[in-house]
PDB file of C-alpha atoms in Angstrom:
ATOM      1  CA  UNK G   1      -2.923  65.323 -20.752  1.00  0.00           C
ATOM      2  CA  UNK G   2      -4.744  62.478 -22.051  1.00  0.00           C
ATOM      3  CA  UNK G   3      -8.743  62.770 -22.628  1.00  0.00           C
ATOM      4  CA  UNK G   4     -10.187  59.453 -22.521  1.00  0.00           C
ATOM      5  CA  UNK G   5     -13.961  58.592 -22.401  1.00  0.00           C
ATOM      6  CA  UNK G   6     -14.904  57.247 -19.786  1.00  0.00           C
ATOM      7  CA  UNK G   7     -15.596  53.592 -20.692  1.00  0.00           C
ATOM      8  CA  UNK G   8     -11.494  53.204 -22.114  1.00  0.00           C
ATOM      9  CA  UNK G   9      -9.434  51.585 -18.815  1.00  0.00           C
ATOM     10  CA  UNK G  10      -5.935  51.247 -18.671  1.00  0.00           C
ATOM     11  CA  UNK G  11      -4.275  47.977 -16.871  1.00  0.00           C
ATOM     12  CA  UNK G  12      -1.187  48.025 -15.500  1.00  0.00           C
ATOM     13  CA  UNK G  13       0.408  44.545 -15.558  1.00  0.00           C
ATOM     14  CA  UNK G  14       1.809  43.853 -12.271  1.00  0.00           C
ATOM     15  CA  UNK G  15       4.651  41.089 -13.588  1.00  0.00           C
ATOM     16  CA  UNK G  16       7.563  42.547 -15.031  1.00  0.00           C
ATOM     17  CA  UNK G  17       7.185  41.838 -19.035  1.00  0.00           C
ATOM     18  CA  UNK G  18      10.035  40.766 -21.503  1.00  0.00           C
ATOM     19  CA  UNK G  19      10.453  44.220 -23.575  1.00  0.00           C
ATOM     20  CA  UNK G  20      11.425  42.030 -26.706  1.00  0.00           C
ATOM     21  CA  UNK G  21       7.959  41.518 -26.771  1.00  0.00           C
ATOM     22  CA  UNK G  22       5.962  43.132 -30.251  1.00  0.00           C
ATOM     23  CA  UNK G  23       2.518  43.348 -31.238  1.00  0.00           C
ATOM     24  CA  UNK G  24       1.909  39.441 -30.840  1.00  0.00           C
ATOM     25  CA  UNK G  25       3.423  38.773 -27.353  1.00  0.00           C
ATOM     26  CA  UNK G  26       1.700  41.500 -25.652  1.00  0.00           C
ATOM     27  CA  UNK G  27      -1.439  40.616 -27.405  1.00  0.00           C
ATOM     28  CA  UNK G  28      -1.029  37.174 -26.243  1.00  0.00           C
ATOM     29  CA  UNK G  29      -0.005  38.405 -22.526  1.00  0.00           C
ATOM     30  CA  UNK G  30      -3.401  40.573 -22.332  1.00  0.00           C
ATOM     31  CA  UNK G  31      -5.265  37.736 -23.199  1.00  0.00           C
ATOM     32  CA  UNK G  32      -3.658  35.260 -21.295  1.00  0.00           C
ATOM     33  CA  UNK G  33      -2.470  37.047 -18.035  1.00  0.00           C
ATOM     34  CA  UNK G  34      -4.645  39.848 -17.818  1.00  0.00           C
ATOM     35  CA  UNK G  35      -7.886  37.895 -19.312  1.00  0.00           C
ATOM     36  CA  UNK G  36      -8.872  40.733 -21.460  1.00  0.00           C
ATOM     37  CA  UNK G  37      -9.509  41.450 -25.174  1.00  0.00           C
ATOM     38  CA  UNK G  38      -6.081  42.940 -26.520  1.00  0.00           C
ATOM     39  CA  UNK G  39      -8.931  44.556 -29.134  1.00  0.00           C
ATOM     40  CA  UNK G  40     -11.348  46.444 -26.328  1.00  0.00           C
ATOM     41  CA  UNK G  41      -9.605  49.540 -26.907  1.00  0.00           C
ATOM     42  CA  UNK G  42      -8.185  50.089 -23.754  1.00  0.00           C
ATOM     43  CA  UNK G  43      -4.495  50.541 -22.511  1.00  0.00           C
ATOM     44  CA  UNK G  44      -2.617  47.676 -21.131  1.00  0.00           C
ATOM     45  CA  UNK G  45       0.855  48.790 -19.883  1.00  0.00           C
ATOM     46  CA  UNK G  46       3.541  46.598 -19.511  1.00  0.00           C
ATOM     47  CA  UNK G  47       7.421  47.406 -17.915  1.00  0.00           C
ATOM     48  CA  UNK G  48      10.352  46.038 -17.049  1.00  0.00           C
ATOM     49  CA  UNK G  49      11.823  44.119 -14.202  1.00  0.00           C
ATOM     50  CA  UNK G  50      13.881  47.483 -13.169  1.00  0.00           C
ATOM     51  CA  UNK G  51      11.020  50.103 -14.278  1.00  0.00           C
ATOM     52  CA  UNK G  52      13.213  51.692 -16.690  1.00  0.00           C
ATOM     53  CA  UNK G  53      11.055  50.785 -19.644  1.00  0.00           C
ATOM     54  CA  UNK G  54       7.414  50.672 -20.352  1.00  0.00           C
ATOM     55  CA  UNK G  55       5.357  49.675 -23.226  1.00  0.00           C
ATOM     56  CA  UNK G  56       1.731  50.449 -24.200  1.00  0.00           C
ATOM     57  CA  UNK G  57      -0.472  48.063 -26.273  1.00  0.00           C
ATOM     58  CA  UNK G  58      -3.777  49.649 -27.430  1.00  0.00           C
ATOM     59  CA  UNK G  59      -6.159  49.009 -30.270  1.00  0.00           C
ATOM     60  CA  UNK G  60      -7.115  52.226 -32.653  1.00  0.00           C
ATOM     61  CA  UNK G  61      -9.598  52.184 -35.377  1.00  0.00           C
ATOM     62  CA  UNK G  62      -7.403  49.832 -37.929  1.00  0.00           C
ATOM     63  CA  UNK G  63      -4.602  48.545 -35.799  1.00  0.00           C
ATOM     64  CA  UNK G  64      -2.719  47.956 -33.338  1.00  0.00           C
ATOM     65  CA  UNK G  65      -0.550  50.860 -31.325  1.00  0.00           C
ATOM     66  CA  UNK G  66       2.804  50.076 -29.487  1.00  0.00           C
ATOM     67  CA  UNK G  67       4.146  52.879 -27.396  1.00  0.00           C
ATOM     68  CA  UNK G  68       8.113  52.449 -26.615  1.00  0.00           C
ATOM     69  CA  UNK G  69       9.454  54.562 -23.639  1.00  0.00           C
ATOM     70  CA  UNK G  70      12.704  54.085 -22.212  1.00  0.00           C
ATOM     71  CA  UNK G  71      13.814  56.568 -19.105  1.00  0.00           C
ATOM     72  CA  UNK G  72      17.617  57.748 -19.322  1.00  0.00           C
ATOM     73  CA  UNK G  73      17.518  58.171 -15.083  1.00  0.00           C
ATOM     74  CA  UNK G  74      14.545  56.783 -12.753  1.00  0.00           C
ATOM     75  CA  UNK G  75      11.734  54.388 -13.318  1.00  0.00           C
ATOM     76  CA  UNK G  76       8.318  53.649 -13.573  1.00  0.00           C
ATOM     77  CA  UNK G  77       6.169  53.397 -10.764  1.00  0.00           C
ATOM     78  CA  UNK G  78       3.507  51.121 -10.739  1.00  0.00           C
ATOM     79  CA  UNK G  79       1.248  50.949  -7.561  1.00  0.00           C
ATOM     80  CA  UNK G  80       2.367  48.101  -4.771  1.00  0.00           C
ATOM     81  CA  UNK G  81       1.071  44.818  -4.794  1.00  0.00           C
ATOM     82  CA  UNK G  82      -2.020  44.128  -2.618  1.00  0.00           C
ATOM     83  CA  UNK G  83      -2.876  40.611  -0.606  1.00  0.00           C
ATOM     84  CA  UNK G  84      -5.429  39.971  -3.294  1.00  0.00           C
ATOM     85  CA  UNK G  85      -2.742  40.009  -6.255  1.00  0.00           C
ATOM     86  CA  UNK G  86      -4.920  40.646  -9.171  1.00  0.00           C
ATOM     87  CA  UNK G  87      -3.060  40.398 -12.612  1.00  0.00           C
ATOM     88  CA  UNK G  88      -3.648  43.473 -12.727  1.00  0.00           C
ATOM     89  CA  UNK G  89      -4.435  47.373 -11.419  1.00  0.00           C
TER      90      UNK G  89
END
């Protein structure tokens, strides 16, 4: 269970993002795509064209964090896309 204050979001990006993506790309993709401050301190989650994979860009005190996670069977489920598609949820 994960106890956030309340002024930390986390964005789900709704495109599929190229996991051979590091620190950099993400950073860049948050900034460009999602029009947000990779440095805010919220989570932006990114995943893969099949959902198998997800990654998880946040800033902490001194750095950036990347969070890896690969599922052996199923995917990630990100919510459907609306009319109004946003860049993000």
């Amino acid at each position: 269970m994960l106890n956030l204050p309340p002024s930390v979001r986390i964005l789900l990006a709704r495109e599929p993002a190229d996991m051979r993506k590091g620190f950099d790309g993400l950073s860049h993709l948050v900034q460009s795509v999602l029009r947000e401050d990779p440095l805010s301190g919220h989570f932006f989650v990114f995943r893969n064209r099949r959902g198998a994979r997800v990654k998880l860009l946040l800033w902490d005190s001194d750095g950036l964090l990347l969070v890896y996670k690969r599922w052996e069977k199923g995917t990630f489920r990100f919510p459907a896309r609306s009319e109004a598609a946003a860049p993000s949820v």
